[in-house]
């Protein structure tokens, strides 16, 4: 394949990858409201209110804009559709991350990886491994904050790898903006910052560049202004705190004070071996063991060929996993960011296999990587009927039954409800 054709082919294939994944997610998408947080994430932005700690300022604005610009179906369905679109975008970014580990067809900066069809097939393989991981898939078919968290992690890693490949500081400044937005979305994303910092400093940027980077990061914090502005506007928000225009009220929300001591870093050093067993159990629910082995191969291969990329991906996965496995709630949701870096490492492992076979003339590398697609395909076939929410209507049925029970009775009642059942009633 000629070099001048590769950029066009890679872009076309990334579009196909996006559309195929979006079609799968939409076909398994929840048609309406879902018990618990998903309904809160749907309703609160619509009302210009404030979500539960840490507030999710970026997501609040994102959902509100999406609800206004994508008038497709009910409010609940179109917000679920945002999750599907965001999930599809995250996999495409993994595709571009893997391609950035090959000789860049745009900037011609080689990093020792095989170019051409082998690189493109490795990128497709990594994207579909992420898409068909049960945890990633289930968060892509109903409204939730965590698929946005995964997308922001994908954006950050992709921008940094593209900056490394092109030596163009515009991508670094774009990363700074994404990093700022990440902080306003969820503090969980801060656990990626050690990897980002080491990667950036290893590139020996100029002091002026770092100052510009910090300026863009500060601009990215702008969504936080929503909280004090909204608290100061009449009428007060129907949900959420009303003291967000005070420093103490603001910090109580964005730092989730009162929750961190119970949930985070719950386990001691003597329990870490058991946490590793938990990780192995969870990771096997996402990828087949040969695919996990490819991630290890990819990390070793990158360490020899491009240590900066190895540090970025390896440290990102490690720090996030240490945090996630030492939490006592939302473990599957918090697992999404390290799944992103692991998926890129899986693609790097596929590149290593491609290079090994190519140098020894055993088989044509692209054909071997096509065979690897069997793993995500098996996951797709196995999970599709089990993970689909397309026929789930329990929350709507519950709300209808409550209103039907009290209809026409003229009763003044207080309905006591748990959180999971309360949010559909709000809606």
Short mmCIF file of C-alpha atoms in Angstrom, two decimals:
data_model
loop_
_atom_site.label_atom_id
_atom_site.label_comp_id
_atom_site.label_asym_id
_atom_site.label_seq_id
_atom_site.Cartn_x
_atom_site.Cartn_y
_atom_site.Cartn_z
CA UNK A 1 0.00 0.00 0.00
CA UNK A 2 1.48 3.32 -1.01
CA UNK A 3 2.40 5.76 1.75
CA UNK A 4 0.22 8.51 0.33
CA UNK A 5 -2.84 6.23 0.54
CA UNK A 6 -2.34 5.27 4.20
CA UNK A 7 -3.61 8.52 5.77
CA UNK A 8 -6.85 8.34 3.76
CA UNK A 9 -7.36 4.65 4.58
CA UNK A 10 -6.66 5.10 8.28
CA UNK A 11 -9.13 7.99 8.50
CA UNK A 12 -11.78 6.08 6.58
CA UNK A 13 -11.33 3.02 8.78
CA UNK A 14 -11.55 5.10 11.95
CA UNK A 15 -14.93 6.36 10.74
CA UNK A 16 -16.05 2.80 10.03
CA UNK A 17 -14.87 1.68 13.48
CA UNK A 18 -16.86 4.52 15.05
CA UNK A 19 -20.04 3.77 13.11
CA UNK A 20 -19.90 0.01 13.71
CA UNK A 21 -19.43 0.44 17.44
CA UNK A 22 -22.13 3.10 17.59
CA UNK A 23 -24.52 0.75 15.79
CA UNK A 24 -23.84 -2.01 18.35
CA UNK A 25 -24.25 0.37 21.28
CA UNK A 26 -27.46 1.90 19.89
CA UNK A 27 -28.94 -1.54 19.23
CA UNK A 28 -28.40 -2.46 22.88
CA UNK A 29 -29.23 0.99 24.27
CA UNK A 30 -31.68 1.48 27.13
CA UNK A 31 -34.87 2.93 25.58
CA UNK A 32 -35.81 5.05 28.59
CA UNK A 33 -34.95 5.89 32.18
CA UNK A 34 -32.81 3.58 34.31
CA UNK A 35 -32.95 3.27 38.10
CA UNK A 36 -30.50 5.31 40.21
CA UNK A 37 -27.75 7.65 39.02
CA UNK A 38 -28.55 7.40 35.26
CA UNK A 39 -31.87 9.18 35.77
CA UNK A 40 -30.22 11.83 37.94
CA UNK A 41 -27.62 12.43 35.20
CA UNK A 42 -30.51 12.85 32.75
CA UNK A 43 -32.78 15.10 34.79
CA UNK A 44 -30.46 17.41 36.75
CA UNK A 45 -28.68 18.96 33.70
CA UNK A 46 -32.08 19.41 32.03
CA UNK A 47 -33.24 21.46 35.05
CA UNK A 48 -29.99 23.44 35.30
CA UNK A 49 -29.54 21.96 38.77
CA UNK A 50 -26.48 20.49 40.51
CA UNK A 51 -25.54 16.81 40.59
CA UNK A 52 -24.35 14.87 43.64
CA UNK A 53 -20.67 15.22 44.68
CA UNK A 54 -18.30 15.91 43.00
CA UNK A 55 -20.86 17.84 40.95
CA UNK A 56 -19.72 16.80 37.44
CA UNK A 57 -19.65 20.37 36.11
CA UNK A 58 -18.31 19.39 32.69
CA UNK A 59 -20.83 16.59 32.25
CA UNK A 60 -23.71 18.83 33.39
CA UNK A 61 -22.94 21.31 30.61
CA UNK A 62 -22.20 18.57 28.07
CA UNK A 63 -25.50 16.79 28.72
CA UNK A 64 -27.51 20.03 28.61
CA UNK A 65 -26.00 21.07 25.28
CA UNK A 66 -26.52 17.55 23.89
CA UNK A 67 -30.16 17.51 25.01
CA UNK A 68 -30.77 20.79 23.21
CA UNK A 69 -28.91 19.90 19.99
CA UNK A 70 -29.96 16.25 19.58
CA UNK A 71 -33.78 16.18 19.79
CA UNK A 72 -34.04 12.43 19.15
CA UNK A 73 -36.78 10.58 21.02
CA UNK A 74 -37.50 11.18 24.69
CA UNK A 75 -35.19 13.13 26.96
CA UNK A 76 -34.03 9.87 28.55
CA UNK A 77 -33.34 8.15 25.23
CA UNK A 78 -31.37 11.01 23.72
CA UNK A 79 -29.23 11.27 26.89
CA UNK A 80 -28.59 7.52 26.74
CA UNK A 81 -27.57 8.13 23.15
CA UNK A 82 -24.88 10.52 24.40
CA UNK A 83 -23.34 7.62 26.34
CA UNK A 84 -23.31 5.48 23.19
CA UNK A 85 -21.68 8.25 21.15
CA UNK A 86 -19.11 8.94 23.85
CA UNK A 87 -18.27 5.24 24.15
CA UNK A 88 -17.81 4.96 20.38
CA UNK A 89 -15.55 8.04 20.40
CA UNK A 90 -13.36 6.57 23.16
CA UNK A 91 -12.59 3.49 21.08
CA UNK A 92 -11.69 5.58 18.03
CA UNK A 93 -9.24 7.51 20.17
CA UNK A 94 -7.65 4.21 21.24
CA UNK A 95 -7.38 3.41 17.51
CA UNK A 96 -5.46 6.66 16.94
CA UNK A 97 -3.30 6.05 20.01
CA UNK A 98 -2.13 2.73 18.60
CA UNK A 99 -1.50 4.27 15.18
CA UNK A 100 0.65 6.94 16.85
CA UNK A 101 2.96 4.16 18.04
CA UNK A 102 3.72 3.32 14.40
CA UNK A 103 5.62 5.51 11.93
CA UNK A 104 3.31 8.52 11.65
CA UNK A 105 1.90 8.57 8.08
CA UNK A 106 1.31 12.31 8.44
CA UNK A 107 4.56 13.57 9.96
CA UNK A 108 6.91 10.72 8.97
CA UNK A 109 8.47 10.39 12.42
CA UNK A 110 9.34 6.67 12.84
CA UNK A 111 9.44 5.09 16.29
CA UNK A 112 10.50 1.59 15.31
CA UNK A 113 7.05 0.06 14.88
CA UNK A 114 5.85 -1.56 11.64
CA UNK A 115 3.99 0.78 9.31
CA UNK A 116 1.13 0.21 6.91
CA UNK A 117 -1.63 -2.33 7.11
CA UNK A 118 -0.17 -4.12 10.14
CA UNK A 119 -0.37 -0.95 12.20
CA UNK A 120 -3.92 -0.22 11.07
CA UNK A 121 -5.07 -3.76 11.89
CA UNK A 122 -3.45 -3.54 15.34
CA UNK A 123 -5.31 -0.27 15.94
CA UNK A 124 -8.65 -1.78 14.87
CA UNK A 125 -8.02 -4.80 17.10
CA UNK A 126 -7.32 -2.61 20.15
CA UNK A 127 -10.44 -0.50 19.57
CA UNK A 128 -12.72 -3.52 19.30
CA UNK A 129 -11.15 -5.14 22.36
CA UNK A 130 -12.17 -2.05 24.31
CA UNK A 131 -15.64 -1.86 22.78
CA UNK A 132 -16.45 -5.49 23.63
CA UNK A 133 -15.07 -5.39 27.17
CA UNK A 134 -18.18 -5.98 29.27
CA UNK A 135 -17.51 -3.06 31.60
CA UNK A 136 -16.96 -0.57 28.79
CA UNK A 137 -19.94 -1.84 26.81
CA UNK A 138 -22.39 -1.67 29.71
CA UNK A 139 -21.40 1.92 30.45
CA UNK A 140 -21.95 2.84 26.78
CA UNK A 141 -25.64 1.90 26.72
CA UNK A 142 -27.14 4.06 29.48
CA UNK A 143 -26.56 7.56 30.80
CA UNK A 144 -23.66 7.72 33.24
CA UNK A 145 -20.73 9.95 34.13
CA UNK A 146 -18.11 7.22 33.91
CA UNK A 147 -18.12 6.69 30.15
CA UNK A 148 -17.36 10.43 29.89
CA UNK A 149 -14.50 9.84 32.36
CA UNK A 150 -13.14 7.12 30.07
CA UNK A 151 -13.46 9.38 27.02
CA UNK A 152 -11.55 12.19 28.73
CA UNK A 153 -8.77 9.73 29.62
CA UNK A 154 -8.70 8.59 25.98
CA UNK A 155 -8.53 12.18 24.77
CA UNK A 156 -5.65 13.03 27.11
CA UNK A 157 -3.55 10.01 26.14
CA UNK A 158 -4.28 10.47 22.45
CA UNK A 159 -3.29 14.14 22.47
CA UNK A 160 -0.04 13.44 24.31
CA UNK A 161 0.94 10.64 21.94
CA UNK A 162 0.12 12.82 18.96
CA UNK A 163 2.22 15.63 20.43
CA UNK A 164 5.12 13.19 20.77
CA UNK A 165 4.69 11.97 17.19
CA UNK A 166 4.38 15.37 15.51
CA UNK A 167 6.47 17.60 17.82
CA UNK A 168 3.70 20.17 17.43
CA UNK A 169 2.93 22.01 20.67
CA UNK A 170 -0.67 22.64 19.60
CA UNK A 171 -1.48 19.09 20.68
CA UNK A 172 0.15 19.68 24.07
CA UNK A 173 -1.94 22.82 24.59
CA UNK A 174 -5.06 20.88 23.58
CA UNK A 175 -4.08 18.31 26.20
CA UNK A 176 -3.85 21.11 28.79
CA UNK A 177 -7.41 22.13 27.97
CA UNK A 178 -8.58 18.50 28.25
CA UNK A 179 -6.76 18.10 31.57
CA UNK A 180 -8.55 21.14 32.99
CA UNK A 181 -11.93 19.86 31.80
CA UNK A 182 -11.10 16.48 33.34
CA UNK A 183 -10.64 18.02 36.78
CA UNK A 184 -14.06 19.69 36.56
CA UNK A 185 -15.65 16.38 35.61
CA UNK A 186 -14.33 13.93 38.21
CA UNK A 187 -11.33 13.89 40.60
CA UNK A 188 -10.70 10.29 39.53
CA UNK A 189 -9.04 11.62 36.40
CA UNK A 190 -6.32 13.24 38.51
CA UNK A 191 -4.83 9.78 39.01
CA UNK A 192 -3.70 9.94 35.39
CA UNK A 193 -1.72 13.11 36.02
CA UNK A 194 1.48 11.44 37.35
CA UNK A 195 1.80 9.54 34.06
CA UNK A 196 1.03 12.67 32.04
CA UNK A 197 3.54 14.74 34.00
CA UNK A 198 6.42 12.27 33.62
CA UNK A 199 5.67 11.93 29.90
CA UNK A 200 5.60 15.69 29.32
CA UNK A 201 8.74 16.45 31.34
CA UNK A 202 10.62 13.62 29.63
CA UNK A 203 10.07 15.51 26.38
CA UNK A 204 12.07 18.42 27.84
CA UNK A 205 9.64 21.19 26.87
CA UNK A 206 10.69 24.81 27.23
CA UNK A 207 9.62 26.79 30.30
CA UNK A 208 7.55 29.01 28.02
CA UNK A 209 5.75 25.92 26.69
CA UNK A 210 4.96 24.72 30.22
CA UNK A 211 3.56 28.14 31.13
CA UNK A 212 1.34 28.08 28.05
CA UNK A 213 0.26 24.54 28.94
CA UNK A 214 -0.72 25.70 32.44
CA UNK A 215 -2.70 28.60 30.95
CA UNK A 216 -4.75 26.24 28.78
CA UNK A 217 -5.33 23.98 31.79
CA UNK A 218 -6.71 26.95 33.71
CA UNK A 219 -9.06 27.72 30.81
CA UNK A 220 -10.23 24.13 31.04
CA UNK A 221 -11.39 24.76 34.62
CA UNK A 222 -14.07 27.15 33.32
CA UNK A 223 -16.99 24.67 33.76
CA UNK A 224 -16.55 25.04 37.52
CA UNK A 225 -17.92 28.57 37.16
CA UNK A 226 -21.32 26.97 36.59
CA UNK A 227 -21.65 26.19 40.32
CA UNK A 228 -21.32 29.71 41.80
CA UNK A 229 -23.20 31.29 38.89
CA UNK A 230 -26.11 28.86 39.21
CA UNK A 231 -26.29 29.21 43.00
CA UNK A 232 -26.50 32.99 42.65
CA UNK A 233 -29.32 32.94 40.09
CA UNK A 234 -33.00 33.02 41.08
CA UNK A 235 -34.76 30.73 41.54
CA UNK A 236 -32.29 28.48 43.40
CA UNK A 237 -31.51 25.09 41.80
CA UNK A 238 -34.31 22.57 42.53
CA UNK A 239 -31.72 19.90 43.32
CA UNK A 240 -28.29 20.16 44.86
CA UNK A 241 -26.71 22.59 47.36
CA UNK A 242 -27.58 26.29 47.32
CA UNK A 243 -24.28 27.53 48.78
CA UNK A 244 -22.03 26.96 45.78
CA UNK A 245 -21.26 30.67 45.64
CA UNK A 246 -19.27 30.27 48.89
CA UNK A 247 -15.80 28.74 49.04
CA UNK A 248 -16.78 26.18 51.67
CA UNK A 249 -19.87 25.10 49.78
CA UNK A 250 -17.89 24.83 46.54
CA UNK A 251 -15.14 22.72 48.13
CA UNK A 252 -17.64 20.49 49.93
CA UNK A 253 -19.11 19.51 46.57
CA UNK A 254 -16.13 19.25 44.22
CA UNK A 255 -13.97 17.44 46.79
CA UNK A 256 -16.87 15.16 47.83
CA UNK A 257 -16.09 15.81 51.48
CA UNK A 258 -17.56 13.12 53.71
CA UNK A 259 -17.36 10.40 51.05
CA UNK A 260 -13.63 9.98 50.53
CA UNK A 261 -12.82 8.70 54.03
CA UNK A 262 -15.28 5.83 53.69
CA UNK A 263 -14.64 4.83 50.10
CA UNK A 264 -11.05 5.54 49.04
CA UNK A 265 -7.93 3.53 49.91
CA UNK A 266 -9.95 1.30 52.21
CA UNK A 267 -7.58 -1.69 52.20
CA UNK A 268 -4.22 -2.02 53.94
CA UNK A 269 -0.85 -3.23 52.62
CA UNK A 270 -1.43 -6.74 53.94
CA UNK A 271 -4.53 -7.01 51.74
CA UNK A 272 -2.91 -6.02 48.44
CA UNK A 273 -2.33 -9.61 47.33
CA UNK A 274 -6.06 -10.23 47.61
CA UNK A 275 -6.71 -7.07 45.65
CA UNK A 276 -4.50 -8.43 42.85
CA UNK A 277 -6.67 -11.55 42.79
CA UNK A 278 -9.71 -9.29 42.52
CA UNK A 279 -8.06 -7.45 39.61
CA UNK A 280 -7.34 -10.72 37.79
CA UNK A 281 -10.97 -11.77 38.24
CA UNK A 282 -12.25 -8.45 36.91
CA UNK A 283 -9.85 -8.24 33.98
CA UNK A 284 -10.88 -11.72 32.82
CA UNK A 285 -14.42 -10.40 32.54
CA UNK A 286 -13.12 -7.85 30.01
CA UNK A 287 -10.55 -9.67 27.87
CA UNK A 288 -9.56 -13.27 27.13
CA UNK A 289 -6.24 -14.21 28.78
CA UNK A 290 -4.28 -14.23 25.47
CA UNK A 291 -5.44 -10.63 24.96
CA UNK A 292 -4.28 -9.70 28.47
CA UNK A 293 -0.94 -11.33 27.66
CA UNK A 294 -0.70 -9.10 24.58
CA UNK A 295 -0.94 -6.04 26.87
CA UNK A 296 2.08 -7.31 28.84
CA UNK A 297 3.95 -7.98 25.61
CA UNK A 298 3.03 -4.51 24.39
CA UNK A 299 4.39 -2.86 27.53
CA UNK A 300 7.70 -4.75 27.28
CA UNK A 301 7.98 -4.01 23.57
CA UNK A 302 7.31 -0.30 24.11
CA UNK A 303 9.82 -0.18 26.97
CA UNK A 304 12.50 -1.27 24.48
CA UNK A 305 11.33 0.89 21.57
CA UNK A 306 9.72 3.99 23.06
CA UNK A 307 10.16 4.22 26.82
CA UNK A 308 8.20 7.47 27.09
CA UNK A 309 5.07 5.84 25.66
CA UNK A 310 5.67 2.81 27.91
CA UNK A 311 5.84 5.05 30.99
CA UNK A 312 2.74 6.99 29.94
CA UNK A 313 0.58 3.91 29.39
CA UNK A 314 2.07 1.69 32.10
CA UNK A 315 2.04 4.31 34.84
CA UNK A 316 -1.45 5.45 33.86
CA UNK A 317 -2.78 1.91 34.17
CA UNK A 318 -0.85 1.16 37.38
CA UNK A 319 -1.79 4.27 39.39
CA UNK A 320 -5.44 4.04 38.38
CA UNK A 321 -5.59 0.35 39.22
CA UNK A 322 -4.02 0.85 42.66
CA UNK A 323 -6.67 3.46 43.40
CA UNK A 324 -9.57 1.51 41.90
CA UNK A 325 -8.81 -1.80 43.60
CA UNK A 326 -8.55 -0.09 46.97
CA UNK A 327 -11.99 1.49 46.73
CA UNK A 328 -15.11 -0.10 48.16
CA UNK A 329 -17.75 1.23 45.79
CA UNK A 330 -18.07 1.95 42.07
CA UNK A 331 -15.12 -0.35 41.37
CA UNK A 332 -16.36 -1.31 37.91
CA UNK A 333 -17.00 2.33 37.03
CA UNK A 334 -13.59 3.43 38.29
CA UNK A 335 -11.99 0.63 36.26
CA UNK A 336 -12.81 2.36 32.96
CA UNK A 337 -9.79 4.76 32.74
CA UNK A 338 -7.17 2.00 33.19
CA UNK A 339 -9.09 -0.10 30.65
CA UNK A 340 -8.31 2.63 28.13
CA UNK A 341 -4.53 2.49 28.67
CA UNK A 342 -4.63 -1.32 28.80
CA UNK A 343 -6.45 -1.35 25.45
CA UNK A 344 -3.69 0.77 23.91
CA UNK A 345 -1.11 -1.64 25.34
CA UNK A 346 -3.05 -4.50 23.76
CA UNK A 347 -2.66 -2.71 20.43
CA UNK A 348 1.06 -2.32 21.11
CA UNK A 349 1.25 -6.05 21.77
CA UNK A 350 -0.40 -6.70 18.42
CA UNK A 351 2.20 -4.42 16.82
CA UNK A 352 4.95 -6.45 18.48
CA UNK A 353 3.50 -9.68 17.09
CA UNK A 354 3.22 -8.07 13.66
CA UNK A 355 6.84 -6.97 13.75
CA UNK A 356 8.05 -10.37 14.96
CA UNK A 357 6.28 -12.21 12.13
CA UNK A 358 7.27 -9.62 9.54
CA UNK A 359 10.99 -9.78 10.35
CA UNK A 360 10.95 -13.57 10.15
CA UNK A 361 8.80 -13.81 7.05
CA UNK A 362 6.55 -16.41 8.69
CA UNK A 363 3.20 -15.00 7.65
CA UNK A 364 1.89 -11.72 6.41
CA UNK A 365 1.33 -9.71 9.56
CA UNK A 366 -2.04 -8.16 8.62
CA UNK A 367 -3.54 -11.62 8.11
CA UNK A 368 -2.42 -12.71 11.57
CA UNK A 369 -3.90 -9.61 13.15
CA UNK A 370 -7.19 -10.27 11.36
CA UNK A 371 -7.20 -13.65 13.12
CA UNK A 372 -6.81 -11.85 16.45
CA UNK A 373 -10.14 -10.13 15.80
CA UNK A 374 -11.74 -13.46 16.72
CA UNK A 375 -11.33 -12.54 20.40
CA UNK A 376 -13.46 -9.37 20.38
CA UNK A 377 -15.85 -11.06 17.95
CA UNK A 378 -16.44 -13.91 20.41
CA UNK A 379 -16.99 -11.35 23.17
CA UNK A 380 -19.48 -9.54 20.95
CA UNK A 381 -21.52 -12.65 20.18
CA UNK A 382 -21.44 -13.90 23.78
CA UNK A 383 -22.31 -10.62 25.48
CA UNK A 384 -24.82 -9.16 23.03
CA UNK A 385 -27.97 -10.90 24.33
CA UNK A 386 -26.74 -10.77 27.93
CA UNK A 387 -25.73 -7.14 28.17
CA UNK A 388 -28.42 -5.50 26.05
CA UNK A 389 -30.76 -3.02 27.73
CA UNK A 390 -32.91 -2.56 24.63
CA UNK A 391 -35.93 -4.27 26.21
CA UNK A 392 -35.47 -2.95 29.75
CA UNK A 393 -38.32 -0.76 30.95
CA UNK A 394 -38.45 -1.52 34.67
CA UNK A 395 -37.99 2.09 35.82
CA UNK A 396 -40.76 3.41 33.56
CA UNK A 397 -43.05 0.58 34.68
CA UNK A 398 -42.34 1.36 38.34
CA UNK A 399 -43.16 5.05 37.93
CA UNK A 400 -46.37 4.21 36.05
CA UNK A 401 -47.44 1.83 38.81
CA UNK A 402 -46.84 4.43 41.53
CA UNK A 403 -48.86 7.09 39.73
CA UNK A 404 -51.59 4.57 38.86
CA UNK A 405 -51.88 3.58 42.53
CA UNK A 406 -52.55 7.15 43.67
CA UNK A 407 -54.52 8.31 40.62
CA UNK A 408 -57.89 9.85 41.49
CA UNK A 409 -57.66 9.07 45.21
CA UNK A 410 -57.10 12.62 46.36
CA UNK A 411 -54.57 11.42 48.89
CA UNK A 412 -51.83 13.55 50.45
CA UNK A 413 -49.02 11.07 50.84
CA UNK A 414 -45.30 10.99 51.50
CA UNK A 415 -43.64 8.18 49.59
CA UNK A 416 -40.54 6.81 51.28
CA UNK A 417 -38.14 5.43 48.69
CA UNK A 418 -34.57 4.27 48.34
CA UNK A 419 -32.21 6.19 46.04
CA UNK A 420 -32.51 3.76 43.14
CA UNK A 421 -36.29 4.15 42.99
CA UNK A 422 -36.39 7.85 43.90
CA UNK A 423 -34.67 9.22 40.79
CA UNK A 424 -37.23 7.82 38.28
CA UNK A 425 -39.94 9.48 40.38
CA UNK A 426 -38.10 12.80 40.17
CA UNK A 427 -38.02 12.39 36.41
#
